[in-house]
XYZ file of C-alpha atoms in Angstrom:
576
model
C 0.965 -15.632 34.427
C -0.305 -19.254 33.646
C 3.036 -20.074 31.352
C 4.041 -20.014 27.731
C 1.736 -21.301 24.945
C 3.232 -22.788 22.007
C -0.187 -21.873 20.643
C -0.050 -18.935 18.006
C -2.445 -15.913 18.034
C -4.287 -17.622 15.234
C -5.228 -20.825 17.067
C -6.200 -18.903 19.835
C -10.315 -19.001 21.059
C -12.030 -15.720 19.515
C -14.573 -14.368 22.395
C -17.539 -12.763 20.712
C -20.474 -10.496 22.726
C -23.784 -8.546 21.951
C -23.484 -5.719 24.834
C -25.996 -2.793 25.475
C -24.089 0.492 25.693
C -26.394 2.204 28.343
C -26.594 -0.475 30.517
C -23.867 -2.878 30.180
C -26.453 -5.730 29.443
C -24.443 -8.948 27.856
C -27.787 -9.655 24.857
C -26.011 -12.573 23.317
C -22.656 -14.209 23.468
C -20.650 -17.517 22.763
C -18.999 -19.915 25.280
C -15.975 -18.775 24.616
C -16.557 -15.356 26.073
C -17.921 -17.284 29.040
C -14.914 -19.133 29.104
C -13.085 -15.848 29.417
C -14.294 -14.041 32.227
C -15.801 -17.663 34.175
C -19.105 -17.186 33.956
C -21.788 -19.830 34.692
C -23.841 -19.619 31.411
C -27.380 -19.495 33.586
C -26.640 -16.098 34.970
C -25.364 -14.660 31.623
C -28.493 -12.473 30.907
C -28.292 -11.069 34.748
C -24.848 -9.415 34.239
C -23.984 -5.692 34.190
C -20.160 -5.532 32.802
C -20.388 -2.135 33.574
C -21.150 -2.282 36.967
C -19.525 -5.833 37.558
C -15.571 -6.100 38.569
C -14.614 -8.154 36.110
C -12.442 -5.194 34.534
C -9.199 -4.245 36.872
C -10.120 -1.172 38.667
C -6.517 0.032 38.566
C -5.804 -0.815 34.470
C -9.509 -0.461 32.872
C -10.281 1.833 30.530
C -13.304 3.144 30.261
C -15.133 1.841 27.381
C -18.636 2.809 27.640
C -17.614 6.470 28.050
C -15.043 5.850 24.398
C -17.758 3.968 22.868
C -20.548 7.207 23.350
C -18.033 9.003 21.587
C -17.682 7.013 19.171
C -22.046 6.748 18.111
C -21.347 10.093 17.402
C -18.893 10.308 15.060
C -19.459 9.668 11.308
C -16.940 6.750 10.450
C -16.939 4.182 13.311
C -13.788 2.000 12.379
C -13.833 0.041 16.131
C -12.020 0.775 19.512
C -9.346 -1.587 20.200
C -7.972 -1.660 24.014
C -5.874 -4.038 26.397
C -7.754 -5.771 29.375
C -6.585 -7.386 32.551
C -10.135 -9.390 33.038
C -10.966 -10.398 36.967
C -12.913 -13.947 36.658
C -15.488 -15.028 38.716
C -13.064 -17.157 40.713
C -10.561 -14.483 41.333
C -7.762 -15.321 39.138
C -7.037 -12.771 36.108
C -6.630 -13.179 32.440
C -5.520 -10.642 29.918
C -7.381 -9.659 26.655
C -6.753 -8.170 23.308
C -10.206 -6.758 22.683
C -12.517 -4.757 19.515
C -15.339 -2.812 20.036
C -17.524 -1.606 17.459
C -20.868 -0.544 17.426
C -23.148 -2.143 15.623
C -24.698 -1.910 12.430
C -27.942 -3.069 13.103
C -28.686 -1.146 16.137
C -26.367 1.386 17.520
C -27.384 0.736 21.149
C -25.609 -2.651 21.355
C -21.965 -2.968 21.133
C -20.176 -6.016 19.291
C -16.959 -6.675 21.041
C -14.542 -9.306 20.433
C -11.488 -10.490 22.518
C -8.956 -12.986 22.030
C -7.257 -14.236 25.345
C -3.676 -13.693 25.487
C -3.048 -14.629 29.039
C -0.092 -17.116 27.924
C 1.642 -14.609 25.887
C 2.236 -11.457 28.332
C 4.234 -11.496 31.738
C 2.698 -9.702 34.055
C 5.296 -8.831 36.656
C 7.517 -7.359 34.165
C 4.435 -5.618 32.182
C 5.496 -7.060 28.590
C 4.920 -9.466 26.232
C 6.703 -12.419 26.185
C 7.827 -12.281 22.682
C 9.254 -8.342 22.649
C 6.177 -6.984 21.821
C 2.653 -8.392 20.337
C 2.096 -4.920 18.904
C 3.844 -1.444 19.287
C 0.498 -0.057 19.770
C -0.897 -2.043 22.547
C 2.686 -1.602 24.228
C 1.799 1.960 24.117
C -1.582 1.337 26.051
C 1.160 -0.170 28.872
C 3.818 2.434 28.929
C 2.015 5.651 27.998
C 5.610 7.366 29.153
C 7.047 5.905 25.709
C 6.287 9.265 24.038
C 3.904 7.015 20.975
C 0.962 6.208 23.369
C -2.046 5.540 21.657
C -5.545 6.477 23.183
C -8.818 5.134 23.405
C -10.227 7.178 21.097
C -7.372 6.311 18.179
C -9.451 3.352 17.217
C -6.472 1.375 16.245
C -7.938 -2.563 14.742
C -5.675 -5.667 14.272
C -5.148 -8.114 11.364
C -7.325 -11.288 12.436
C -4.356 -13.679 11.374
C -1.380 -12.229 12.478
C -2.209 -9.817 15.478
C -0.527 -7.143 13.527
C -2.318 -3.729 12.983
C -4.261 -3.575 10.078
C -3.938 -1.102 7.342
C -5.800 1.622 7.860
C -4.877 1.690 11.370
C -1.041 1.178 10.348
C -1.747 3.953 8.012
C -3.151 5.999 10.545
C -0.137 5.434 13.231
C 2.003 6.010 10.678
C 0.836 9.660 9.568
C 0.918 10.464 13.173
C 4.471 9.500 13.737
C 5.255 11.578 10.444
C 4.299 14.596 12.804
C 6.030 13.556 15.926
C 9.105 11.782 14.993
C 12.389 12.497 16.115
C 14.771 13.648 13.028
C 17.969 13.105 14.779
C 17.517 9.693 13.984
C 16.641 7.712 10.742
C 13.465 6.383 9.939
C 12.550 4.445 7.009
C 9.287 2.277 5.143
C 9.480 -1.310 4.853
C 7.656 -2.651 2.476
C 8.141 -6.460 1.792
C 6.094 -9.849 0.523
C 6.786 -13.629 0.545
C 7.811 -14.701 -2.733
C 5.922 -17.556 -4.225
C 3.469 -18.029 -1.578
C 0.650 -18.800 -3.629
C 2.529 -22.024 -3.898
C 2.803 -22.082 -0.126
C -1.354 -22.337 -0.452
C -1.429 -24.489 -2.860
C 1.010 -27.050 -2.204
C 1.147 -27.323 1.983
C -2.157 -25.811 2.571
C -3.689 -22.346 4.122
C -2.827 -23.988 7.647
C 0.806 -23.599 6.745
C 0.233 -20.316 4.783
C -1.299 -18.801 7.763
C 1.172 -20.450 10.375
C 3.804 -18.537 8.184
C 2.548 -15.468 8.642
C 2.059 -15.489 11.961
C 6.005 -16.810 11.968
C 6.694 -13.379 10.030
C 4.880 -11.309 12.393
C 6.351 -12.738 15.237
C 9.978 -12.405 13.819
C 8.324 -8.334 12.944
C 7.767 -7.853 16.609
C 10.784 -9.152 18.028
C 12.983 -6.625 16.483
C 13.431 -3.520 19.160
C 13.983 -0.947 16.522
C 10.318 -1.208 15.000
C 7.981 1.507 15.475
C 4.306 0.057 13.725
C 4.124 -2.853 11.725
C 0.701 -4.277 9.457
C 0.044 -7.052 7.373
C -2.035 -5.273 4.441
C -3.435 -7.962 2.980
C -2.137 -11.372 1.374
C 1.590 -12.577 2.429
C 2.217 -7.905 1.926
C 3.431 -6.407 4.809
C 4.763 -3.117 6.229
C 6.715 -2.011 8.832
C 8.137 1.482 10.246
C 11.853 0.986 11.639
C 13.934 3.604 13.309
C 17.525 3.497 14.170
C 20.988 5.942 14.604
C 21.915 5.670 10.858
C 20.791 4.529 7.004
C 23.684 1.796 7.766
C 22.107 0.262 10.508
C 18.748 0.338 9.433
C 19.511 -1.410 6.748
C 21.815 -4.336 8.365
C 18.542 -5.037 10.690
C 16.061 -5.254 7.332
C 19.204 -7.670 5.939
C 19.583 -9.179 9.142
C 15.914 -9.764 9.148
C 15.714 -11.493 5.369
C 18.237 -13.847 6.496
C 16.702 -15.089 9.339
C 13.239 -15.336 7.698
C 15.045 -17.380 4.917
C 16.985 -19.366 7.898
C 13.485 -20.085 9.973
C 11.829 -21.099 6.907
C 14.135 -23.353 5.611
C 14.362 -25.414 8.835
C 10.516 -25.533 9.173
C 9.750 -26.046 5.878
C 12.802 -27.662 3.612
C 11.213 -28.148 0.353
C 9.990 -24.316 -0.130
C 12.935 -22.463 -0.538
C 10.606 -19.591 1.125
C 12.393 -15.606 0.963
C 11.383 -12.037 0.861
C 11.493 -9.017 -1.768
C 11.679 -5.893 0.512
C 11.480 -2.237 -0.771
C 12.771 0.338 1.488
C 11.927 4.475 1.502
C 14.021 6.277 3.816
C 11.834 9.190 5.386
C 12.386 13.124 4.335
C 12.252 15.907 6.538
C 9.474 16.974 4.439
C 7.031 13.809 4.360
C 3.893 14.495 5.883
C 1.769 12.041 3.666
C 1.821 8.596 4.769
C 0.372 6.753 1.771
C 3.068 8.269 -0.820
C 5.409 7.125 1.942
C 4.314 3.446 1.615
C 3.980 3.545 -1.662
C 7.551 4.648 -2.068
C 8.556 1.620 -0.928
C 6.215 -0.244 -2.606
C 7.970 0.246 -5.894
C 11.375 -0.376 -4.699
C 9.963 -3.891 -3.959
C 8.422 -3.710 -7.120
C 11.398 -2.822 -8.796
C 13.468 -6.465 -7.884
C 10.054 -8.217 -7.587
C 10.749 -11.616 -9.629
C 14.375 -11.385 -9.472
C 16.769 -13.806 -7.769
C 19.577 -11.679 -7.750
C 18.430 -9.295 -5.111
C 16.469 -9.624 -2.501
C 16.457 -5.820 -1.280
C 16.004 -2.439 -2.725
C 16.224 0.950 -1.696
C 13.779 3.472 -3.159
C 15.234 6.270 -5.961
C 13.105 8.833 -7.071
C 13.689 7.237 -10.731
C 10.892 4.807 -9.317
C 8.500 7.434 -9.171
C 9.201 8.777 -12.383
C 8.962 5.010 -13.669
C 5.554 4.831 -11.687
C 4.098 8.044 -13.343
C 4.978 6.864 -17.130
C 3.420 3.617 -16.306
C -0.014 4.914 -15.152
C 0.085 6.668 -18.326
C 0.615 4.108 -20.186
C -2.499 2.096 -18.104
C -4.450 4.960 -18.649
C -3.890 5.854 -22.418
C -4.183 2.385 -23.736
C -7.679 2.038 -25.212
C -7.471 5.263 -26.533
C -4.484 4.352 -28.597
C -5.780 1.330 -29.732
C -8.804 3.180 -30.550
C -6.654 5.785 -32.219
C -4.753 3.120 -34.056
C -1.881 3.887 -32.693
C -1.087 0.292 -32.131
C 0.721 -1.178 -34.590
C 1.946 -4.837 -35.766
C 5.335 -4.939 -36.835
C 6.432 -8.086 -38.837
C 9.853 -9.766 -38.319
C 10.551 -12.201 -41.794
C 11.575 -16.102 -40.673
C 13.820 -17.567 -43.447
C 15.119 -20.459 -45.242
C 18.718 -20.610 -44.840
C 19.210 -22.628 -47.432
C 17.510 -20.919 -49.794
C 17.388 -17.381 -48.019
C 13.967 -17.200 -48.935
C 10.995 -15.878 -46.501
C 9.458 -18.749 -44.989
C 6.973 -16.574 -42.396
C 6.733 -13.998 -40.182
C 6.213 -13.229 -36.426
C 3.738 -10.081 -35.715
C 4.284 -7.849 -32.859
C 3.487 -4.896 -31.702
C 4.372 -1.393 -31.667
C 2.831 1.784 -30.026
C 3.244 4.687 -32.557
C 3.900 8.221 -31.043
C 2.737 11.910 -31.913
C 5.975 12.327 -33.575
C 5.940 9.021 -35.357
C 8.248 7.330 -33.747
C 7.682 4.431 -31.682
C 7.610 3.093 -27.947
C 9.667 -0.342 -27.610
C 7.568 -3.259 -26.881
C 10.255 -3.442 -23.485
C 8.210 -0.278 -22.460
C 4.733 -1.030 -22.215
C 4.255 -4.733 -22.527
C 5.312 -5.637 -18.773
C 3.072 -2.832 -18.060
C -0.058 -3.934 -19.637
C 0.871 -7.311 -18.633
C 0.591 -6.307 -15.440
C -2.820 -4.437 -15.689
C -4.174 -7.108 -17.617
C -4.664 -4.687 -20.714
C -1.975 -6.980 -22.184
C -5.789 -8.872 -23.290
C -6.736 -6.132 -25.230
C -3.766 -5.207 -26.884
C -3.298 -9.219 -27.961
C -6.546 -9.516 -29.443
C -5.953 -5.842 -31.414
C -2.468 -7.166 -33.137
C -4.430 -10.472 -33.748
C -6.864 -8.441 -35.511
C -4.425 -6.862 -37.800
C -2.942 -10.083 -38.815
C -5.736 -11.698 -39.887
C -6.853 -8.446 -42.050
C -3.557 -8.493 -43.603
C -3.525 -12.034 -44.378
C -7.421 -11.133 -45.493
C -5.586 -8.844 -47.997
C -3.351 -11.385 -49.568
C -6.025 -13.381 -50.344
C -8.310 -11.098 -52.141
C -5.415 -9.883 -53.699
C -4.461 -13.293 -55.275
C -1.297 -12.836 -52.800
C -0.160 -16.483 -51.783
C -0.274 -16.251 -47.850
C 2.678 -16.683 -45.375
C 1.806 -18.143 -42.031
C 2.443 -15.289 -39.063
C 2.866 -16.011 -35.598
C 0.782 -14.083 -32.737
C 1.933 -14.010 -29.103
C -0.860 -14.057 -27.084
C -0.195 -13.431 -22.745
C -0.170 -15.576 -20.274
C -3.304 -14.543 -18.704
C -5.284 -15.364 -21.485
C -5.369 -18.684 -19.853
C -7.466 -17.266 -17.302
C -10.463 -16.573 -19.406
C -12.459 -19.425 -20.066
C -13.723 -18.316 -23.547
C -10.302 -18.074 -25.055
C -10.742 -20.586 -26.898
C -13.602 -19.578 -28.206
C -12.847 -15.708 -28.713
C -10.313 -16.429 -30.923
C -11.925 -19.143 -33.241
C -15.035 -16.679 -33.333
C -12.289 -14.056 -34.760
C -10.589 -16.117 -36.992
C -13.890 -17.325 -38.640
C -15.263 -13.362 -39.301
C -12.156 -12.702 -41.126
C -12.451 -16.011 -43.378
C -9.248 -16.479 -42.973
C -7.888 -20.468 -42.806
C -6.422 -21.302 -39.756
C -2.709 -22.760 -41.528
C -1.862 -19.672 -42.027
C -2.054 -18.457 -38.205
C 0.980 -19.935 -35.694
C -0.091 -19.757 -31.918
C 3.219 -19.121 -29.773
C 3.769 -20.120 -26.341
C 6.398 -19.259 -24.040
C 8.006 -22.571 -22.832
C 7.894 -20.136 -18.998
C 3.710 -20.340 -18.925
C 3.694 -24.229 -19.630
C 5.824 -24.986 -16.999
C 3.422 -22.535 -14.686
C 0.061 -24.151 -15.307
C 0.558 -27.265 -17.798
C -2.880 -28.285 -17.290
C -4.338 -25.782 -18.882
C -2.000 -24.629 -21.517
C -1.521 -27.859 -23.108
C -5.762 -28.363 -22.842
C -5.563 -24.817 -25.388
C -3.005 -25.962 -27.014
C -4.745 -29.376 -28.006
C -8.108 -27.036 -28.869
C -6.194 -24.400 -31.339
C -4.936 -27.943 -33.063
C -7.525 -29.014 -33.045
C -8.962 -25.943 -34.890
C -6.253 -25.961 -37.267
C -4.024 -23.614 -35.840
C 0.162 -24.351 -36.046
C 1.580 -24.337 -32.039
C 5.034 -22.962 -31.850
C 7.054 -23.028 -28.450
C 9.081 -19.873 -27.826
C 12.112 -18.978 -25.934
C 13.446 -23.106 -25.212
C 15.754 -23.428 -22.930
C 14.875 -20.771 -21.116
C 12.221 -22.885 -18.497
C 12.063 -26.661 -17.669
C 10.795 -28.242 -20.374
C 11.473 -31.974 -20.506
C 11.866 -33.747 -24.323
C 9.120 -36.398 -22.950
C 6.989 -33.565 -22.355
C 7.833 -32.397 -25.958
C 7.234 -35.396 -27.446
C 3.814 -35.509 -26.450
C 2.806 -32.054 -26.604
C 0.963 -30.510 -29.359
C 3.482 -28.215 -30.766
C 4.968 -27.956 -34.478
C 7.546 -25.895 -34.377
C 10.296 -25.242 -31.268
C 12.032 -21.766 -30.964
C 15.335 -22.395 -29.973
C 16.334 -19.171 -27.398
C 18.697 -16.753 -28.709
C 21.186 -17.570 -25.443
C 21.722 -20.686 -27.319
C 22.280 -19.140 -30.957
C 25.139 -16.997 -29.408
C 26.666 -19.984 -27.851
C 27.458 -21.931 -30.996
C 30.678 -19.651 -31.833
C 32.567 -19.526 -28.504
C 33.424 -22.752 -28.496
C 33.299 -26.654 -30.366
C 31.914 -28.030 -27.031
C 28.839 -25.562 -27.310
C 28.436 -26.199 -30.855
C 27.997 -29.758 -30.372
C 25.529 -29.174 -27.232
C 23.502 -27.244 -29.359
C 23.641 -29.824 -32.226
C 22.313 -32.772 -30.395
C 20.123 -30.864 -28.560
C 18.536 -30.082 -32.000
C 18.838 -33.608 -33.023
C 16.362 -34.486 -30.105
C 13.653 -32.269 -30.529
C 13.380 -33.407 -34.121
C 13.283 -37.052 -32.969
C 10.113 -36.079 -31.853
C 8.597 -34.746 -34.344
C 8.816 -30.784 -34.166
C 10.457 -28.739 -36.505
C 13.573 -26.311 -35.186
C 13.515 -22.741 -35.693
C 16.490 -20.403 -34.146
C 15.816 -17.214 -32.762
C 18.212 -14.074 -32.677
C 20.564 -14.964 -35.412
C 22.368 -11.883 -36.579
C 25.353 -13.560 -38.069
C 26.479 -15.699 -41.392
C 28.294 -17.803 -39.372
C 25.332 -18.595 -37.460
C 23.253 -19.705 -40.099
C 25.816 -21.673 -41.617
C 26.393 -23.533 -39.020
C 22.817 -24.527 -38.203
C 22.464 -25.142 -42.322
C 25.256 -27.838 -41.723
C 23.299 -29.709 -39.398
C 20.449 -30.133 -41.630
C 18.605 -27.318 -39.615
C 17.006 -24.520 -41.957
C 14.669 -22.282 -40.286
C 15.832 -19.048 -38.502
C 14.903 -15.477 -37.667
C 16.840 -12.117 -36.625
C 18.622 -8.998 -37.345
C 20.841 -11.569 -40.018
C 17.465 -11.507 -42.223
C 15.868 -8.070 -41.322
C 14.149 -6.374 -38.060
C 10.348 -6.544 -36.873
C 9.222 -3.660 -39.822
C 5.354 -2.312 -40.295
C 3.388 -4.306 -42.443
C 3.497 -1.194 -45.020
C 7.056 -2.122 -45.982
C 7.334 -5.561 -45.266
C 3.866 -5.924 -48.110
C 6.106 -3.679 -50.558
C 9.269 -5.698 -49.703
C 8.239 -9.162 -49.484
C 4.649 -9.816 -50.457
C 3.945 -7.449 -53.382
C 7.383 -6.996 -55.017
């Protein structure tokens, strides 16, 4: 053993070769697989790897016999294996190695090997670190009862060294088989929250050095079984211990440390995990519904501070199965016109007169009643059908408002709600100006919203939409403030008309005189610059009288009436 390497998997020199499978032949190769096994690049094309000793006598595995195996079956996924490598001068070096046959020719072999000399102790037959991977610890101590063969054709994750997927997958529906029930086995399913930011903001250096940090602190724990990185900061593991108890204080053991590590290395990213669990059945024999178990428990606290892990229930499942409905029944419902916009009145309190309305939707059932919007917008959101639905309630507000007009009806303005990820499309803009022109319908009558959330996500872009649907003619009105980090120099710049002051602070006014005077001046300021203040979720008189007494009249909620269908609220409000 030459030492310890502070170098990481990742940084470590990839050795690449062209080998022919009858003879042994090296065709092609780069200098670092020269580097590897010390050969003098002039006598490259005289070699015979087969017949040469550069493979250990008393450790090699025979890969020419595993690779004529594999030509013949019908799915050739690679052959991974563990090498101690004799050099031309003697000394020995140990290899993590892939062989696959190649596409192009199925007489030449592409193999690939990453030397990881520095990272395994030879005396004591183990990797420095615990173990680099359960599998290729298998390939060491067959005698461990999960030894995997030649023929498994078990890959690795290029980044992190881990096994990949489908090989993780593949272990894993294996161990379902073999496992010992006396003790307690469980899925870990877990991602890095907000690592996209990690990317963005420090660089795919750093994002990748983090991984290979996770995987590391993966492999160091003794009670893992098979561990994979399936794409992205996702990973999985299989853990196995005496009880549910003390599975779980590793996986919580584990999140703090992570959290720990990563706020030492890097301060300013306030890095943790989300981690589903599934604790294994007697009766599971399928590994992907095993995985995806745990999948949505992580699912099921993803974007939530206040837990960090969660334990699968089968109410998940259930959950999952009305959801893919949902994903799956969409376009036909809109198609069916079973989607619906619902109008909630905005009043003056002053004069407890309609002022506007806010449109949103509703998803109509056989029966006739109706799914909350609590029940299928995350979903679509989600799925990105959110898009589709958006543009369909957008549609129905601009025939209605079509319908005043020809009916000598003096229009209201109506808000829309359009998602988040419309900001992803570059024709937004466009799509909607294109709509709002084949209805004829003037764009003063039509209020924009925007969650005060999104602008603090991607600023950039919102506000550049923002300035275009001004620009067009449409109103802008911030939703749900208070709820994000908007600053009032941000507001005093941006182009919004009207800010929707978050029910959280409409309850607050009548617990106590201090909260009623937060809520006053903080009123006071947005109108200082310029944008009119409408409260959300009033449902009281007291309420409204209060915010009349400041001098502030526009409000919406249970108070004045619930979201209704546009049926009623025409024969209550607009036609009456």
């Amino acid at each position: 053993m030459t030492g310890v390497s502070n170098k990481t998997m990742l940084e470590m020199p990839c050795a690449e070769a062209i080998i022919e499978m009858n003879s042994g032949k090296i065709i092609k190769c780069n200098k670092d697989f020269l580097s590897l096994i010390g050969l003098d690049p002039n006598e490259r094309l005289k070699q015979d790897l087969y017949s040469h000793d550069y493979l250990d006598k008393s450790e090699r595995i025979d890969l020419k016999k595993a690779l004529m195996v594999q030509k013949n079956e019908e799915e050739r996924k690679g052959l991974c294996y563990l090498h101690r490598i004799k050099r031309a001068d003697g000394s020995y070096s140990v290899a993590i190695g892939i062989s696959k046959i190649s596409d192009f020719n199925e007489e030449y072999v592409h193999t690939t090997m990453v030397d990881i000399t520095d990272f395994y102790d030879g005396n004591n037959e183990k990797f420095l670190d615990g173990k680099l991977l359960a599998m290729q610890e298998s390939f060491l101590n067959p005698s461990s009862g999960r030894a995997v063969n030649a023929n498994s054709q078990i890959a690795v994750d290029a980044v992190t060294g881990l096994m990949n997927y489908a090989s993780f997958k593949s272990v894993l529906t294996s161990y379902l088989e073999t496992r010992d029930k006396s003790k307690t086995s469980a899925i870990v399913y877990f991602d890095i929250n907000n690592f996209t930011y990690i990317n963005e903001n420090f660089g795919f250096s750093t994002g990748n050095q983090i991984l290979c940090d996770t995987a590391k602190q993966i492999l160091s724990n003794k009670s893992i079984i098979a561990s994979t990185r399936i794409h992205s900061d996702l990973f999985a593991v299989v853990i196995e211990d005496d009880s549910k108890e003390s599975v779980l204080k590793r996986i919580y053991k584990f999140e703090k440390l992570f959290a720990i590590f990563n706020s030492q290395k890097y301060p300013r990213s306030e890095l943790n995990i989300s981690i589903g669990v599934y604790f294994l059945r007697d009766d599971d024999t399928a590994a992907r519904v095993a995985i995806d178990n745990a999948n949505l428990a992580r699912r099921h606290i993803k974007g939530t501070r206040r837990k960090t892990v969660c334990v699968f229930e089968d109410v998940f499942r259930k959950q999952r199965v009305l959801e893919q409905k949902i994903r799956s029944t969409i376009h036909q419902a809109i198609e069916d016109g079973e989607i619906e916009a619902f109008l909630q009145p905005k009043f003056s309190c002053s004069r407890m007169e309609i002022i506007g309305a806010e449109a949103l939707a509703r998803w109509r059932n056989p029966d006739g009643t109706y799914k909350q919007p609590y029940t299928f917008i995350p979903v679509l959101e989600n799925a990105g059908y959110i898009v589709d639905l958006d543009f369909e309630i957008f549609r129905q507000v601009l025939s209605l408002i079509r319908s005043w007009i020809d009916d000598g009806v003096e229009p209201i303005p109506v808000s829309v709600n359009f998602s988040r990820i419309h900001n992803n499309y570059p024709d937004f803009i466009e799509k909607v100006e294109e709509i709002t022109k084949e209805y004829g319908v003037d764009p003063k009558y039509i209020e924009i919203e925007v969650t005060e959330s999104i602008i603090a996500k991607d600023p950039e872009t919102v506000i550049h939409n923002m300035t275009q649907f001004s620009n067009f003619g449409f109103k802008i009105d911030m939703d749900d403030f208070g709820t994000g980090y908007s600053s009032l120099s941000f507001l005093r710049d941006a182009p919004v008309n009207t800010v929707k002051i978050d029910k959280t602070f409409v309850d607050q006014v009548l617990e106590s005189p201090k909260d009623k005077e937060y809520v006053r001046e903080l009123c006071k300021l947005i109108e200082s610059t310029g944008k009119d203040v409408l409260f959300e979720g009033v449902e009281k008189i007291e309420q409204a009288e209060f915010f009349k007494s400041c001098g502030f009249d526009m409000a919406q909620g249970w108070l004045f009436d619930k979201a209704i269908p546009i049926i009623d609220f025409n024969q209550k409000y607009m036609y009456k």
